[in-house]
XYZ file of C-alpha atoms in Angstrom:
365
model
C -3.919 23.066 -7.409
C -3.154 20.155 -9.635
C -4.250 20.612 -13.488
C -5.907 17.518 -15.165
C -4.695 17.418 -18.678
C -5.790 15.625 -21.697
C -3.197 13.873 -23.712
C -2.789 11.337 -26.362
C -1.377 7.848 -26.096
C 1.320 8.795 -28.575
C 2.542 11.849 -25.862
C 3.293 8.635 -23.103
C 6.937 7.766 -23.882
C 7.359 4.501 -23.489
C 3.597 3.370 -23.382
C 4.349 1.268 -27.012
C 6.904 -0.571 -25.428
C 5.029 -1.942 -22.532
C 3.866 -5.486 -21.488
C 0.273 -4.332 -22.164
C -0.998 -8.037 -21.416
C 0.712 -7.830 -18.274
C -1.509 -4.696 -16.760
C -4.309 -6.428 -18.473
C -4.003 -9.391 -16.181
C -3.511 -7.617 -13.430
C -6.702 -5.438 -14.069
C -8.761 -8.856 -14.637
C -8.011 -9.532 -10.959
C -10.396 -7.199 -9.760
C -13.511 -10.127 -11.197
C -12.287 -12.256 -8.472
C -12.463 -9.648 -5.745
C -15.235 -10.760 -2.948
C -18.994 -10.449 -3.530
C -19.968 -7.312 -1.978
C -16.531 -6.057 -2.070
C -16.889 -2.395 -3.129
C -14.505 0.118 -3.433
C -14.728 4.226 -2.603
C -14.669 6.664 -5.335
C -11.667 8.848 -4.664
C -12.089 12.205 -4.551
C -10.342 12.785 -8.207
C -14.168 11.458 -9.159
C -13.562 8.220 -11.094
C -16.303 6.336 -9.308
C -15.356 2.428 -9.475
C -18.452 1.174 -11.346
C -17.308 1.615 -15.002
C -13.955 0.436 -14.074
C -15.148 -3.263 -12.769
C -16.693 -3.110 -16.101
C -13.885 -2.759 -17.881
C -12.113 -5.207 -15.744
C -14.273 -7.794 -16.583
C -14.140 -7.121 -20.318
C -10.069 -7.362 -19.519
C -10.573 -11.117 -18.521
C -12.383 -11.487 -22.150
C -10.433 -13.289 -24.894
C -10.882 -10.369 -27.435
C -9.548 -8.520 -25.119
C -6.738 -10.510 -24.288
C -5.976 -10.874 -28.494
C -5.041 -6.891 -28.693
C -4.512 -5.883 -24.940
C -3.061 -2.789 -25.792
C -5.845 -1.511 -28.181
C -8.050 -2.743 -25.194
C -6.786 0.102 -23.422
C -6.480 2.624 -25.952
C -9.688 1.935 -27.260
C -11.558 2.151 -23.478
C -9.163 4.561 -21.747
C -8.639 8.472 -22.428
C -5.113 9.088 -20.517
C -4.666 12.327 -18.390
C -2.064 13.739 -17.131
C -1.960 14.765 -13.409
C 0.122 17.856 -13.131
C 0.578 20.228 -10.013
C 1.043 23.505 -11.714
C 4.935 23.922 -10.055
C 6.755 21.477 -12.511
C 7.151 19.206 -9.496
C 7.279 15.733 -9.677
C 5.595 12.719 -8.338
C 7.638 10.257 -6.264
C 7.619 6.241 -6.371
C 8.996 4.320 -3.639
C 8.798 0.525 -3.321
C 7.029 -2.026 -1.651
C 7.526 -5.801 -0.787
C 6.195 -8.957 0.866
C 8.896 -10.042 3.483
C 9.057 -14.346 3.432
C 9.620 -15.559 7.552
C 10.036 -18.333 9.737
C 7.392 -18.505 11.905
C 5.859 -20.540 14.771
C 2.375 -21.393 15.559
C 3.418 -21.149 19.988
C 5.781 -18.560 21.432
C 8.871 -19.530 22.072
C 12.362 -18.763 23.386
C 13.483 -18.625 19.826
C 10.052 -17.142 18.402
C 9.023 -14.545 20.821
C 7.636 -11.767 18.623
C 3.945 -11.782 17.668
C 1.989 -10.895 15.234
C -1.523 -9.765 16.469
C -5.026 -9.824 15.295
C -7.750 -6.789 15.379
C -8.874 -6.464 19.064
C -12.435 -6.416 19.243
C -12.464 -2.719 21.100
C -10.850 -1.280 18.030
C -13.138 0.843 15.976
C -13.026 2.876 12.807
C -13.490 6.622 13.423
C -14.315 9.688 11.240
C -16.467 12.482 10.987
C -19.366 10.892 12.253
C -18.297 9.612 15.808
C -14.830 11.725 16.454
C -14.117 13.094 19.985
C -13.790 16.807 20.100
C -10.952 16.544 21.268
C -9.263 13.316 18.923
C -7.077 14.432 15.920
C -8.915 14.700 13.153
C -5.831 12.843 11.245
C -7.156 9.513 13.791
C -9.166 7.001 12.000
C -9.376 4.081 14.911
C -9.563 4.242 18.878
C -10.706 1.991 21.479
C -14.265 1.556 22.501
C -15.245 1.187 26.355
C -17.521 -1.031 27.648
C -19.300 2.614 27.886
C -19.385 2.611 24.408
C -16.739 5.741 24.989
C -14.022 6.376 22.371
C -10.262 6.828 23.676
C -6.777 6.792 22.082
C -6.138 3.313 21.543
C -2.483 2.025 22.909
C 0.635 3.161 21.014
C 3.236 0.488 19.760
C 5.508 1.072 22.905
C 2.462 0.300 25.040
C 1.200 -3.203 23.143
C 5.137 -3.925 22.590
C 5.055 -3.671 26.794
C 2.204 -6.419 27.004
C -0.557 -3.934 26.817
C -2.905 -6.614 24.629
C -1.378 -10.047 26.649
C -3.982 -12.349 27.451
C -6.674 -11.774 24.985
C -5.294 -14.609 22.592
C -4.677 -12.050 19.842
C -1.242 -14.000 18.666
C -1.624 -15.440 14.944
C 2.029 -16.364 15.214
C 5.421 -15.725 16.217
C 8.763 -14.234 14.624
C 12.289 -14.451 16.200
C 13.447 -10.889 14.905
C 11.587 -7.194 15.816
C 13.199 -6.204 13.268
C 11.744 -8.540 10.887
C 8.516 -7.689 12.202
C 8.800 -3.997 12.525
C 9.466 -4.048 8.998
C 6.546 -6.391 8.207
C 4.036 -3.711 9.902
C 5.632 -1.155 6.990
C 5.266 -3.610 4.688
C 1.487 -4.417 5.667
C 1.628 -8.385 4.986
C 4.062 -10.982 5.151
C 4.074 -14.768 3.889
C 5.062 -17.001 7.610
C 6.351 -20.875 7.059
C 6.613 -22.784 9.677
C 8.828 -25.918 11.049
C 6.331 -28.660 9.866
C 6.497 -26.730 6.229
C 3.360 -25.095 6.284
C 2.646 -21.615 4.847
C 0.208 -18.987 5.710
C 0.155 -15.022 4.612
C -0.889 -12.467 7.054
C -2.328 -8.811 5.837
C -3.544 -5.765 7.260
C -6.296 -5.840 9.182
C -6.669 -2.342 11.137
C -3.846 -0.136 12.996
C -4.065 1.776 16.196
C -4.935 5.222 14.487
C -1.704 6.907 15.390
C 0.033 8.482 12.510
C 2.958 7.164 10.838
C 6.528 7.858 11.550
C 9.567 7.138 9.664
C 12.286 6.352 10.846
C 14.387 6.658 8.352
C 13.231 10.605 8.613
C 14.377 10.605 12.355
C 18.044 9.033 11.568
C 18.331 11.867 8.935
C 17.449 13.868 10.997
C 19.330 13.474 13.894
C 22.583 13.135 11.266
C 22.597 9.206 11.828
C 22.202 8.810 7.963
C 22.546 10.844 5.353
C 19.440 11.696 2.952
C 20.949 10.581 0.223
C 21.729 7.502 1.454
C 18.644 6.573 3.571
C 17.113 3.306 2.512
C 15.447 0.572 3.973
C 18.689 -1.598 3.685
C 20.401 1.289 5.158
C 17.758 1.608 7.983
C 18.213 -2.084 8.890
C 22.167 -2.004 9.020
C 22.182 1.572 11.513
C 18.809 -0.966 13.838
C 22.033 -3.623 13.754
C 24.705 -1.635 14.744
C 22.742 0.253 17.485
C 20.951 -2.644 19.324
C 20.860 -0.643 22.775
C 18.511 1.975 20.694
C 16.574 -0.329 18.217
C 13.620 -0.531 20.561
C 13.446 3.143 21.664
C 13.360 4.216 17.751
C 10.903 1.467 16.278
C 8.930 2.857 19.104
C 8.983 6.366 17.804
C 6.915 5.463 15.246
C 3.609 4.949 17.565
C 1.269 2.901 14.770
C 0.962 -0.419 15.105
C -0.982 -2.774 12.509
C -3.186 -5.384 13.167
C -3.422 -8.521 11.046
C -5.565 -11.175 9.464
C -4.684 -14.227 8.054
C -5.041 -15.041 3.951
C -4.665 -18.330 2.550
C -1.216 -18.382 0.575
C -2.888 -18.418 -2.935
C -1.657 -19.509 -5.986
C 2.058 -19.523 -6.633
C 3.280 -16.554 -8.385
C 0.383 -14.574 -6.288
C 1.327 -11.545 -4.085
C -0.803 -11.172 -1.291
C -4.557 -10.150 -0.992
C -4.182 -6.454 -0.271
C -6.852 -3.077 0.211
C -8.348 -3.739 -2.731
C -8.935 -7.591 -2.168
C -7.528 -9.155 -4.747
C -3.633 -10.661 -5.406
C -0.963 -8.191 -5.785
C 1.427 -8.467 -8.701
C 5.068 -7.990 -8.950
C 5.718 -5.126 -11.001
C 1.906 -4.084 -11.759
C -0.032 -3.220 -8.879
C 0.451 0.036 -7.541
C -0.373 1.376 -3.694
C -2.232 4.654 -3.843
C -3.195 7.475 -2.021
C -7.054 5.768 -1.785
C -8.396 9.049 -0.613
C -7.551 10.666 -3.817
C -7.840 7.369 -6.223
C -10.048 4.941 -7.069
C -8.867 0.985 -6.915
C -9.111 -0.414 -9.980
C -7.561 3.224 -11.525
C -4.944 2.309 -14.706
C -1.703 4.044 -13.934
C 1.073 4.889 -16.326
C 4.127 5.874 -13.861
C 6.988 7.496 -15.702
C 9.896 7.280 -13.217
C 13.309 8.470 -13.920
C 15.302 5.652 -11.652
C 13.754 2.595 -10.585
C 16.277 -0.382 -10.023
C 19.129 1.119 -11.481
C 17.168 2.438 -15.261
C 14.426 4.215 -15.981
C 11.077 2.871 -15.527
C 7.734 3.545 -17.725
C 4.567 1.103 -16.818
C 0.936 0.888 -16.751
C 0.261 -0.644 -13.326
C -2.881 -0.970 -11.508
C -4.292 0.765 -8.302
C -4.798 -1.840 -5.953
C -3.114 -0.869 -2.730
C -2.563 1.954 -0.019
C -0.296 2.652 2.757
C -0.218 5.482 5.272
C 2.946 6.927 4.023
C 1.042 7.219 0.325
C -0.097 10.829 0.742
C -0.899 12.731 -2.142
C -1.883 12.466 -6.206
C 1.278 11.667 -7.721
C 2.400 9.152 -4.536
C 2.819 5.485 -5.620
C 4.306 2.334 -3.916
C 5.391 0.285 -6.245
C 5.104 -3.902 -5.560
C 8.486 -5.822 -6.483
C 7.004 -9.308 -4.959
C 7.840 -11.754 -2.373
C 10.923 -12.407 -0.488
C 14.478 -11.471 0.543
C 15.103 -10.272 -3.720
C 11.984 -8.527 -3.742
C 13.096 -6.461 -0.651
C 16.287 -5.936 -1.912
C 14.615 -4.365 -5.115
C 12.131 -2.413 -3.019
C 14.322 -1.029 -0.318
C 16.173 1.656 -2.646
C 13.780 2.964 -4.598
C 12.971 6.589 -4.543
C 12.175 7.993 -7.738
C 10.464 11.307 -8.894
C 7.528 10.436 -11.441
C 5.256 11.522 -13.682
C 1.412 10.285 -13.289
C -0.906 9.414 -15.970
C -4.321 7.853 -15.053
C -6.037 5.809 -17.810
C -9.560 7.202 -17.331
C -13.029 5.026 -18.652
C -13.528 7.413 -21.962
C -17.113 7.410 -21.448
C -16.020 9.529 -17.475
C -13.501 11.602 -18.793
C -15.454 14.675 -19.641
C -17.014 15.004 -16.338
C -13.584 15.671 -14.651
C -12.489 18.801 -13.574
C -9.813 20.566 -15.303
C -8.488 21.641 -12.177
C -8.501 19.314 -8.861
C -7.914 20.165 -5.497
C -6.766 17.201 -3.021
């Protein structure tokens, strides 16, 4: 049972010190999301109308004069706390920068694939009896019938071939594998062009970590388990790469994005640019995009860490109300920034003041 629990802006240590105009920036971005584009109220119960409203007051000069009254002024902060004295945790997250080609190649062999048209969303509404209930795609017959949709080792074994799926080609699996964890990517190719792909659907089965498995089986030790230290045990075991990359059965589907502005992370969940440092992947069943987060960590990138960062993201590792993901940017730094953080944290939500009295004191997920 988690406990929702007023506090004041003076109880956030840290909060005065923060780039306040930075999170404001960040939560402008939502005005530029799509037309139509809404978001889901998470089941905390901060529905995502008054937030848009605030975020469009954030891309207002006044508010851009005092950016951190803006939020102390708008926003009641509340704790989330689980009743145990347990923390949160905060990993990291990235955009990995490739060479890519438009044509496969001998040198650029490993796609990148776009939704097949059989794949379908499932829930509650049009679940097999017999699918997990933890599925949320599978493939549609011509029937109309729903089935398990292929597993990574399956499409990997040229289960998809011929239905011109291919947005382009990478030389590494590796480098991809770690792109589907990632969820996007920015590809340049030979003649200096630049695309971004994001995520555009995955094959329903659940996630697997690999890093897990290599504790696990003593190939790493906890402590040490990191994304770098994932990468180096896939190079120095090239004879069982394949077989553990397959382990984890999900495989993501893409769609390309234009490659923005500079300075712009990619377009994730919530449909707007990411930002380095500020925008925050979220368990979106439990929160609401849009959501002002304060994350008190205890070790991110070698110090503490204390931010207001925005809820803009989600990833299928990003289970529960204190989970975050963290977004260091594009690029081989980025990664390197990303890869070894694991942090516990402390959550506080920045909640529209005119909302926070209809919360519960007490929340289950």
């Amino acid at each position: 049972m988690w406990s929702l629990n007023r506090i004041a802006f003076a109880d956030m240590y840290g909060w005065a010190q923060d780039d306040h105009a930075a999170a404001l920036a960040t939560l402008a971005r939502h005005c530029k999301k799509p037309v139509g584009e809404t978001y889901r109220t998470g089941r905390l119960g901060i529905p995502p109308e008054p937030l848009m409203t605030l975020a469009a007051e954030a891309a207002e000069l006044g508010a851009r004069d005092d950016p951190r009254g803006f939020f102390e002024n708008r926003f009641a902060p509340v704790r989330l706390d689980n009743g145990t004295g347990e923390q949160g945790l905060v990993t990291g997250f990235y955009e990995p920068e490739l060479s890519a080609s438009h044509r496969r190649t001998p040198s650029f062999a490993v796609p990148f694939l776009r939704r097949p048209p059989d794949l379908v969303p499932v829930d509650d509404s049009n679940r097999p009896p017999d699918f997990d209930p933890q599925m949320r795609f599978a493939r549609r017959g011509d029937d109309g019938v729903l089935t398990e949709f292929h597993d990574r080792a399956a499409i990997e074994a040229g289960a998809l071939d011929g239905q011109g799926l291919e947005i382009a080609f990478v030389a590494d699996p590796v480098d991809a594998f770690f792109v589907h964890i990632q969820g996007a990517a920015r590809l340049t190719f030979s003649d200096g062009s630049t695309t971004r792909i994001t995520y555009d659907g995955k094959t329903g089965h659940p996630f697997t970590a690999i890093g897990k498995l290599l504790v696990d089986r003593g190939e790493i030790p906890a402590a040490s388990v990191s994304m770098q230290s994932i990468r180096t045990w896939l190079a120095a075991h090239p004879d069982q790469a394949s077989g553990l990359m397959a382990e984890n059965r999900s495989y993501i589907f893409f769609r390309e994005t234009p490659a923005g502005e500079p300075g712009d992370g990619p377009v994730a969940a919530a449909k707007v640019p990411l930002t380095a440092g500020r925008s925050l992947a979220v368990d979106r069943l439990l929160h609401t995009f849009g959501t002002p987060v304060f994350v008190d960590a205890d070790r991110v990138a070698g110090a503490s860490f204390r931010r207001l960062m925005i809820a803009q993201e989600t990833g299928s590792a990003i289970v529960g109300a204190a989970r975050g993901d963290i977004f260091f940017g594009t690029g081989s730094a980025a990664g390197e920034a990303a890869g070894g953080v694991k942090s516990p944290c402390t959550f506080t939500i920045l909640v529209p003041r005119d909302m926070v009295d209809r919360l519960p004191e007490e929340w289950a997920p």
